[in-house]
GROMACS .gro file of C-alpha atoms in nm:
model
  366
    1UNK     CA    1  -0.436   1.832  -0.951
    2UNK     CA    2  -0.273   1.499  -0.864
    3UNK     CA    3  -0.011   1.662  -0.640
    4UNK     CA    4  -0.276   1.862  -0.452
    5UNK     CA    5  -0.468   1.538  -0.399
    6UNK     CA    6  -0.159   1.362  -0.265
    7UNK     CA    7  -0.091   1.654  -0.029
    8UNK     CA    8  -0.419   1.584   0.151
    9UNK     CA    9  -0.443   1.205   0.112
   10UNK     CA   10  -0.106   1.118   0.266
   11UNK     CA   11   0.004   0.882  -0.012
   12UNK     CA   12   0.374   0.814  -0.051
   13UNK     CA   13   0.377   0.719  -0.418
   14UNK     CA   14   0.149   0.669  -0.719
   15UNK     CA   15   0.269   0.480  -1.028
   16UNK     CA   16   0.099   0.491  -1.367
   17UNK     CA   17   0.162   0.175  -1.570
   18UNK     CA   18   0.110   0.180  -1.948
   19UNK     CA   19   0.206  -0.084  -2.202
   20UNK     CA   20   0.008  -0.047  -2.528
   21UNK     CA   21   0.143  -0.375  -2.669
   22UNK     CA   22   0.006  -0.563  -2.367
   23UNK     CA   23  -0.311  -0.357  -2.343
   24UNK     CA   24  -0.212  -0.251  -1.992
   25UNK     CA   25  -0.341   0.064  -1.828
   26UNK     CA   26  -0.295   0.041  -1.453
   27UNK     CA   27  -0.235   0.251  -1.143
   28UNK     CA   28  -0.048   0.143  -0.831
   29UNK     CA   29  -0.107   0.355  -0.520
   30UNK     CA   30   0.122   0.319  -0.218
   31UNK     CA   31  -0.037   0.488   0.079
   32UNK     CA   32   0.200   0.397   0.363
   33UNK     CA   33   0.507   0.182   0.424
   34UNK     CA   34   0.545   0.279   0.790
   35UNK     CA   35   0.465  -0.075   0.907
   36UNK     CA   36   0.632  -0.250   0.614
   37UNK     CA   37   0.593  -0.297   0.238
   38UNK     CA   38   0.255  -0.188   0.104
   39UNK     CA   39   0.032  -0.493   0.063
   40UNK     CA   40  -0.297  -0.481  -0.125
   41UNK     CA   41  -0.468  -0.651  -0.417
   42UNK     CA   42  -0.512  -0.548  -0.778
   43UNK     CA   43  -0.868  -0.512  -0.904
   44UNK     CA   44  -0.976  -0.503  -1.267
   45UNK     CA   45  -1.271  -0.291  -1.373
   46UNK     CA   46  -1.388  -0.116  -1.692
   47UNK     CA   47  -1.352   0.232  -1.540
   48UNK     CA   48  -1.519   0.503  -1.748
   49UNK     CA   49  -1.206   0.718  -1.728
   50UNK     CA   50  -0.863   0.730  -1.565
   51UNK     CA   51  -0.978   0.980  -1.300
   52UNK     CA   52  -1.224   0.726  -1.158
   53UNK     CA   53  -0.955   0.459  -1.162
   54UNK     CA   54  -0.713   0.688  -0.979
   55UNK     CA   55  -0.973   0.777  -0.718
   56UNK     CA   56  -1.043   0.407  -0.657
   57UNK     CA   57  -0.672   0.328  -0.617
   58UNK     CA   58  -0.616   0.616  -0.375
   59UNK     CA   59  -0.921   0.541  -0.164
   60UNK     CA   60  -0.869   0.166  -0.146
   61UNK     CA   61  -0.498   0.194  -0.067
   62UNK     CA   62  -0.581   0.417   0.231
   63UNK     CA   63  -0.825   0.154   0.353
   64UNK     CA   64  -0.554  -0.112   0.322
   65UNK     CA   65  -0.320   0.090   0.546
   66UNK     CA   66  -0.582   0.095   0.820
   67UNK     CA   67  -0.692  -0.264   0.761
   68UNK     CA   68  -0.338  -0.400   0.782
   69UNK     CA   69  -0.256  -0.190   1.087
   70UNK     CA   70  -0.571  -0.294   1.272
   71UNK     CA   71  -0.506  -0.659   1.182
   72UNK     CA   72  -0.166  -0.643   1.349
   73UNK     CA   73   0.025  -0.714   1.028
   74UNK     CA   74   0.379  -0.596   0.955
   75UNK     CA   75   0.279  -0.448   0.621
   76UNK     CA   76   0.161  -0.110   0.502
   77UNK     CA   77  -0.118  -0.022   0.265
   78UNK     CA   78  -0.132  -0.017  -0.113
   79UNK     CA   79  -0.369  -0.102  -0.395
   80UNK     CA   80  -0.361  -0.133  -0.771
   81UNK     CA   81  -0.627  -0.107  -1.039
   82UNK     CA   82  -0.622  -0.229  -1.398
   83UNK     CA   83  -0.855  -0.054  -1.641
   84UNK     CA   84  -1.035  -0.323  -1.839
   85UNK     CA   85  -1.323  -0.566  -1.852
   86UNK     CA   86  -1.223  -0.875  -1.656
   87UNK     CA   87  -1.460  -1.092  -1.859
   88UNK     CA   88  -1.300  -1.022  -2.197
   89UNK     CA   89  -0.970  -0.831  -2.158
   90UNK     CA   90  -0.761  -1.070  -1.952
   91UNK     CA   91  -0.446  -1.206  -2.117
   92UNK     CA   92  -0.124  -1.361  -1.999
   93UNK     CA   93   0.082  -1.076  -2.137
   94UNK     CA   94  -0.133  -0.813  -1.963
   95UNK     CA   95  -0.073  -0.958  -1.618
   96UNK     CA   96   0.291  -1.033  -1.689
   97UNK     CA   97   0.334  -0.672  -1.796
   98UNK     CA   98   0.169  -0.559  -1.472
   99UNK     CA   99   0.403  -0.792  -1.283
  100UNK     CA  100   0.704  -0.620  -1.436
  101UNK     CA  101   0.583  -0.285  -1.303
  102UNK     CA  102   0.533  -0.438  -0.959
  103UNK     CA  103   0.883  -0.585  -0.973
  104UNK     CA  104   1.032  -0.247  -1.066
  105UNK     CA  105   0.928  -0.115  -0.724
  106UNK     CA  106   1.171  -0.351  -0.555
  107UNK     CA  107   0.932  -0.477  -0.290
  108UNK     CA  108   0.772  -0.148  -0.184
  109UNK     CA  109   0.442  -0.289  -0.309
  110UNK     CA  110   0.322  -0.651  -0.286
  111UNK     CA  111   0.017  -0.736  -0.495
  112UNK     CA  112  -0.257  -0.997  -0.464
  113UNK     CA  113  -0.595  -1.079  -0.616
  114UNK     CA  114  -0.900  -0.858  -0.570
  115UNK     CA  115  -1.227  -0.784  -0.748
  116UNK     CA  116  -1.197  -0.896  -1.109
  117UNK     CA  117  -0.875  -1.094  -1.062
  118UNK     CA  118  -0.804  -1.445  -0.938
  119UNK     CA  119  -0.530  -1.691  -0.852
  120UNK     CA  120  -0.469  -1.770  -1.221
  121UNK     CA  121  -0.394  -1.403  -1.287
  122UNK     CA  122  -0.156  -1.399  -0.991
  123UNK     CA  123   0.023  -1.695  -1.143
  124UNK     CA  124   0.099  -1.481  -1.449
  125UNK     CA  125   0.211  -1.192  -1.230
  126UNK     CA  126   0.436  -1.436  -1.043
  127UNK     CA  127   0.619  -1.517  -1.366
  128UNK     CA  128   0.763  -1.165  -1.360
  129UNK     CA  129   0.798  -1.083  -0.990
  130UNK     CA  130   0.830  -1.242  -0.647
  131UNK     CA  131   0.630  -0.955  -0.495
  132UNK     CA  132   0.291  -1.123  -0.524
  133UNK     CA  133   0.089  -1.333  -0.279
  134UNK     CA  134  -0.222  -1.544  -0.319
  135UNK     CA  135  -0.041  -1.765  -0.569
  136UNK     CA  136  -0.087  -2.140  -0.607
  137UNK     CA  137   0.021  -2.372  -0.327
  138UNK     CA  138   0.292  -2.524  -0.549
  139UNK     CA  139   0.480  -2.194  -0.516
  140UNK     CA  140   0.438  -2.183  -0.140
  141UNK     CA  141   0.123  -1.974  -0.168
  142UNK     CA  142  -0.217  -2.011  -0.008
  143UNK     CA  143  -0.436  -1.999  -0.318
  144UNK     CA  144  -0.778  -1.838  -0.320
  145UNK     CA  145  -0.819  -1.602  -0.019
  146UNK     CA  146  -1.201  -1.582  -0.042
  147UNK     CA  147  -1.276  -1.866   0.205
  148UNK     CA  148  -1.042  -1.704   0.457
  149UNK     CA  149  -1.204  -1.364   0.416
  150UNK     CA  150  -1.543  -1.522   0.479
  151UNK     CA  151  -1.418  -1.715   0.781
  152UNK     CA  152  -1.268  -1.399   0.928
  153UNK     CA  153  -1.597  -1.217   0.871
  154UNK     CA  154  -1.771  -1.493   1.065
  155UNK     CA  155  -1.548  -1.416   1.365
  156UNK     CA  156  -1.639  -1.048   1.342
  157UNK     CA  157  -2.006  -1.137   1.311
  158UNK     CA  158  -2.002  -1.350   1.626
  159UNK     CA  159  -1.839  -1.070   1.823
  160UNK     CA  160  -2.104  -0.827   1.696
  161UNK     CA  161  -2.396  -1.058   1.775
  162UNK     CA  162  -2.258  -1.114   2.121
  163UNK     CA  163  -2.232  -0.740   2.182
  164UNK     CA  164  -2.579  -0.663   2.049
  165UNK     CA  165  -2.781  -0.968   2.158
  166UNK     CA  166  -2.568  -1.135   2.424
  167UNK     CA  167  -2.496  -1.457   2.234
  168UNK     CA  168  -2.316  -1.589   1.926
  169UNK     CA  169  -2.580  -1.834   1.805
  170UNK     CA  170  -2.591  -1.752   1.434
  171UNK     CA  171  -2.872  -1.999   1.377
  172UNK     CA  172  -3.108  -1.785   1.586
  173UNK     CA  173  -3.091  -1.492   1.345
  174UNK     CA  174  -3.200  -1.387   0.997
  175UNK     CA  175  -2.965  -1.229   0.744
  176UNK     CA  176  -3.006  -1.013   0.435
  177UNK     CA  177  -2.695  -1.075   0.225
  178UNK     CA  178  -2.631  -0.825  -0.052
  179UNK     CA  179  -2.384  -0.962  -0.306
  180UNK     CA  180  -2.299  -1.322  -0.396
  181UNK     CA  181  -1.955  -1.292  -0.547
  182UNK     CA  182  -1.679  -1.530  -0.452
  183UNK     CA  183  -1.652  -1.401  -0.095
  184UNK     CA  184  -2.023  -1.336  -0.049
  185UNK     CA  185  -2.111  -1.691  -0.151
  186UNK     CA  186  -1.854  -1.834   0.089
  187UNK     CA  187  -2.005  -1.619   0.364
  188UNK     CA  188  -2.354  -1.751   0.281
  189UNK     CA  189  -2.221  -2.106   0.296
  190UNK     CA  190  -2.081  -2.052   0.645
  191UNK     CA  191  -2.404  -1.894   0.766
  192UNK     CA  192  -2.610  -2.183   0.627
  193UNK     CA  193  -2.387  -2.440   0.797
  194UNK     CA  194  -2.476  -2.270   1.126
  195UNK     CA  195  -2.851  -2.271   1.061
  196UNK     CA  196  -2.911  -1.906   0.971
  197UNK     CA  197  -3.223  -1.786   0.788
  198UNK     CA  198  -3.098  -1.634   0.463
  199UNK     CA  199  -3.231  -1.375   0.220
  200UNK     CA  200  -2.999  -1.304  -0.073
  201UNK     CA  201  -2.967  -1.079  -0.373
  202UNK     CA  202  -2.722  -1.014  -0.655
  203UNK     CA  203  -2.726  -0.851  -0.998
  204UNK     CA  204  -2.636  -1.191  -1.144
  205UNK     CA  205  -2.949  -1.415  -1.141
  206UNK     CA  206  -2.736  -1.729  -1.177
  207UNK     CA  207  -2.561  -1.659  -0.847
  208UNK     CA  208  -2.893  -1.601  -0.673
  209UNK     CA  209  -3.025  -1.928  -0.814
  210UNK     CA  210  -2.717  -2.112  -0.687
  211UNK     CA  211  -2.762  -1.970  -0.335
  212UNK     CA  212  -3.129  -2.070  -0.338
  213UNK     CA  213  -3.067  -2.424  -0.458
  214UNK     CA  214  -2.745  -2.496  -0.268
  215UNK     CA  215  -2.804  -2.313   0.060
  216UNK     CA  216  -3.182  -2.284   0.088
  217UNK     CA  217  -3.177  -1.906   0.073
  218UNK     CA  218  -3.476  -1.695  -0.028
  219UNK     CA  219  -3.423  -1.474  -0.333
  220UNK     CA  220  -3.493  -1.102  -0.310
  221UNK     CA  221  -3.483  -0.832  -0.578
  222UNK     CA  222  -3.175  -0.607  -0.549
  223UNK     CA  223  -3.359  -0.293  -0.441
  224UNK     CA  224  -3.578  -0.479  -0.191
  225UNK     CA  225  -3.293  -0.617   0.018
  226UNK     CA  226  -3.285  -0.304   0.236
  227UNK     CA  227  -3.649  -0.333   0.346
  228UNK     CA  228  -3.648  -0.682   0.497
  229UNK     CA  229  -3.734  -0.730   0.866
  230UNK     CA  230  -3.411  -0.919   0.941
  231UNK     CA  231  -3.169  -0.916   1.232
  232UNK     CA  232  -2.851  -0.861   1.031
  233UNK     CA  233  -2.780  -0.674   0.710
  234UNK     CA  234  -2.464  -0.803   0.540
  235UNK     CA  235  -2.321  -0.587   0.260
  236UNK     CA  236  -2.096  -0.810   0.049
  237UNK     CA  237  -2.094  -0.623  -0.282
  238UNK     CA  238  -2.117  -0.254  -0.358
  239UNK     CA  239  -1.915   0.012  -0.179
  240UNK     CA  240  -2.122   0.275   0.003
  241UNK     CA  241  -2.436   0.064  -0.035
  242UNK     CA  242  -2.547   0.210   0.297
  243UNK     CA  243  -2.603   0.581   0.257
  244UNK     CA  244  -2.848   0.855   0.348
  245UNK     CA  245  -3.111   0.705   0.115
  246UNK     CA  246  -3.077   0.340   0.214
  247UNK     CA  247  -2.999   0.364   0.587
  248UNK     CA  248  -3.350   0.479   0.687
  249UNK     CA  249  -3.492   0.172   0.513
  250UNK     CA  250  -3.296  -0.079   0.722
  251UNK     CA  251  -3.482  -0.272   0.987
  252UNK     CA  252  -3.179  -0.474   1.093
  253UNK     CA  253  -3.012  -0.405   1.428
  254UNK     CA  254  -2.669  -0.521   1.311
  255UNK     CA  255  -2.465  -0.440   1.000
  256UNK     CA  256  -2.181  -0.683   0.935
  257UNK     CA  257  -2.052  -0.791   0.595
  258UNK     CA  258  -1.748  -0.838   0.373
  259UNK     CA  259  -1.769  -0.541   0.134
  260UNK     CA  260  -1.514  -0.260   0.149
  261UNK     CA  261  -1.619   0.095   0.241
  262UNK     CA  262  -1.978   0.000   0.325
  263UNK     CA  263  -2.068   0.348   0.450
  264UNK     CA  264  -1.911   0.685   0.521
  265UNK     CA  265  -1.817   0.782   0.875
  266UNK     CA  266  -2.099   1.037   0.873
  267UNK     CA  267  -2.350   0.765   0.787
  268UNK     CA  268  -2.194   0.551   1.058
  269UNK     CA  269  -2.274   0.816   1.318
  270UNK     CA  270  -2.636   0.820   1.202
  271UNK     CA  271  -2.652   0.439   1.215
  272UNK     CA  272  -2.535   0.446   1.576
  273UNK     CA  273  -2.801   0.704   1.660
  274UNK     CA  274  -3.061   0.466   1.519
  275UNK     CA  275  -2.944   0.188   1.750
  276UNK     CA  276  -2.777  -0.013   1.472
  277UNK     CA  277  -2.449  -0.178   1.569
  278UNK     CA  278  -2.200  -0.162   1.282
  279UNK     CA  279  -1.893  -0.383   1.265
  280UNK     CA  280  -1.638  -0.172   1.071
  281UNK     CA  281  -1.574  -0.329   0.733
  282UNK     CA  282  -1.197  -0.322   0.731
  283UNK     CA  283  -1.188  -0.498   1.068
  284UNK     CA  284  -1.434  -0.767   0.960
  285UNK     CA  285  -1.298  -0.845   0.612
  286UNK     CA  286  -0.929  -0.865   0.706
  287UNK     CA  287  -0.913  -1.246   0.694
  288UNK     CA  288  -0.803  -1.258   0.332
  289UNK     CA  289  -0.512  -1.019   0.372
  290UNK     CA  290  -0.414  -1.188   0.699
  291UNK     CA  291  -0.397  -1.517   0.514
  292UNK     CA  292  -0.191  -1.402   0.216
  293UNK     CA  293   0.041  -1.190   0.433
  294UNK     CA  294   0.176  -1.510   0.585
  295UNK     CA  295   0.317  -1.607   0.246
  296UNK     CA  296   0.580  -1.337   0.289
  297UNK     CA  297   0.752  -1.532   0.569
  298UNK     CA  298   0.634  -1.883   0.482
  299UNK     CA  299   0.273  -1.996   0.470
  300UNK     CA  300   0.112  -2.215   0.732
  301UNK     CA  301  -0.264  -2.277   0.723
  302UNK     CA  302  -0.300  -2.350   1.094
  303UNK     CA  303  -0.128  -2.023   1.176
  304UNK     CA  304  -0.356  -1.843   0.930
  305UNK     CA  305  -0.673  -1.980   1.090
  306UNK     CA  306  -0.546  -1.888   1.435
  307UNK     CA  307  -0.469  -1.536   1.318
  308UNK     CA  308  -0.817  -1.491   1.169
  309UNK     CA  309  -0.977  -1.580   1.500
  310UNK     CA  310  -0.820  -1.265   1.644
  311UNK     CA  311  -1.075  -1.065   1.443
  312UNK     CA  312  -1.330  -1.156   1.712
  313UNK     CA  313  -1.122  -0.985   1.979
  314UNK     CA  314  -1.033  -0.688   1.758
  315UNK     CA  315  -1.400  -0.615   1.691
  316UNK     CA  316  -1.466  -0.640   2.064
  317UNK     CA  317  -1.190  -0.384   2.132
  318UNK     CA  318  -1.347  -0.151   1.877
  319UNK     CA  319  -1.686  -0.170   2.048
  320UNK     CA  320  -1.525  -0.118   2.390
  321UNK     CA  321  -1.353   0.202   2.275
  322UNK     CA  322  -1.665   0.322   2.093
  323UNK     CA  323  -1.866   0.283   2.413
  324UNK     CA  324  -1.599   0.443   2.630
  325UNK     CA  325  -1.554   0.748   2.405
  326UNK     CA  326  -1.917   0.764   2.288
  327UNK     CA  327  -1.813   0.754   1.923
  328UNK     CA  328  -1.921   0.551   1.621
  329UNK     CA  329  -1.733   0.221   1.572
  330UNK     CA  330  -1.561   0.348   1.255
  331UNK     CA  331  -1.388   0.621   1.451
  332UNK     CA  332  -1.288   0.375   1.721
  333UNK     CA  333  -1.136   0.141   1.461
  334UNK     CA  334  -0.943   0.430   1.308
  335UNK     CA  335  -0.802   0.533   1.646
  336UNK     CA  336  -0.679   0.183   1.725
  337UNK     CA  337  -0.513   0.152   1.383
  338UNK     CA  338  -0.359   0.501   1.403
  339UNK     CA  339  -0.222   0.436   1.752
  340UNK     CA  340  -0.039   0.127   1.628
  341UNK     CA  341   0.101   0.303   1.322
  342UNK     CA  342   0.228   0.590   1.532
  343UNK     CA  343   0.385   0.362   1.793
  344UNK     CA  344   0.560   0.139   1.538
  345UNK     CA  345   0.660   0.444   1.337
  346UNK     CA  346   0.857   0.574   1.634
  347UNK     CA  347   1.058   0.252   1.650
  348UNK     CA  348   1.170   0.285   1.289
  349UNK     CA  349   1.292   0.644   1.303
  350UNK     CA  350   1.643   0.758   1.396
  351UNK     CA  351   1.663   0.887   1.752
  352UNK     CA  352   1.537   1.241   1.779
  353UNK     CA  353   1.318   1.230   1.468
  354UNK     CA  354   0.945   1.297   1.493
  355UNK     CA  355   0.717   1.019   1.362
  356UNK     CA  356   0.438   1.097   1.117
  357UNK     CA  357   0.094   1.161   1.263
  358UNK     CA  358  -0.192   0.948   1.142
  359UNK     CA  359  -0.532   1.111   1.148
  360UNK     CA  360  -0.869   0.970   1.057
  361UNK     CA  361  -0.930   1.236   0.794
  362UNK     CA  362  -0.662   1.075   0.579
  363UNK     CA  363  -0.915   0.804   0.497
  364UNK     CA  364  -1.118   1.069   0.318
  365UNK     CA  365  -1.453   0.961   0.463
  366UNK     CA  366  -1.528   1.222   0.728
   0.00000   0.00000   0.00000
């Protein structure tokens, strides 16, 4: 079954990591190294079974290939998952054990933090391997990438507002923000600083309370967030939160947020038909990976901030191509990423060799 899956997904390598003494059960998925070593974070979740964990690793690593290509980075796409409850199962030895597996790949995969992991976990990974980014500044790292992801998303949001409404004045608009995790809360903070009207929800009442008290947001029940008469819907939590059931409920004219895999390509086509402008997730939320990727050559914060501002122009290019070809923005984003991978792939092959073809169906969302 796994080999048939890899035949259609385009992955180069999948590694199963198991250390009973450390309590480690993990999967590393390397989707593509055409542009460089596979870079992507490691998330920790209490997956119900290994099949779900594998599916997550395969799907997310594909997304990282496209995200990194679209962002103009010299890295490929990979992702890792650790099976476990991040609130109770974290130990030093678990992450050091994971680091040893990363190190065994000799630089083909570079890890970083993701959902359920943080800079402290990366510090433990760093004890066993140099192939980790998002570590503490004392090691030449950049620390927590969440503020950079949120700042990059702000650039994508301004480009989207400008395309839809003809201006970038965030304070003129209302936002429904779904998800107040580390990145979502940073995003809310940036919106508040610019005078936005905020409606927020999260499964954790304490996070909602913090957003209400700190940023003047209005609390909304989780299932009611879709029905608000707002200008912008910002998914910052669940994957595929926008689907055939929830899309018809949206009253927003713009969808722009920080979550991964916010909707399928099919749903994206329907959103476009409804006059909703969608800023593709992996274009908008690339700020974090842009930031940590600079650690590979030597981190500089000014350079990182400058790089994240390119997200504005990238999102504009996506909308231009979508309009020109009369396609949904997701497809336009895929085409731009695939064109870069194919072009760079030709440079790296011996003369006379045929480069691999990158097709949108490899993302598994069509």
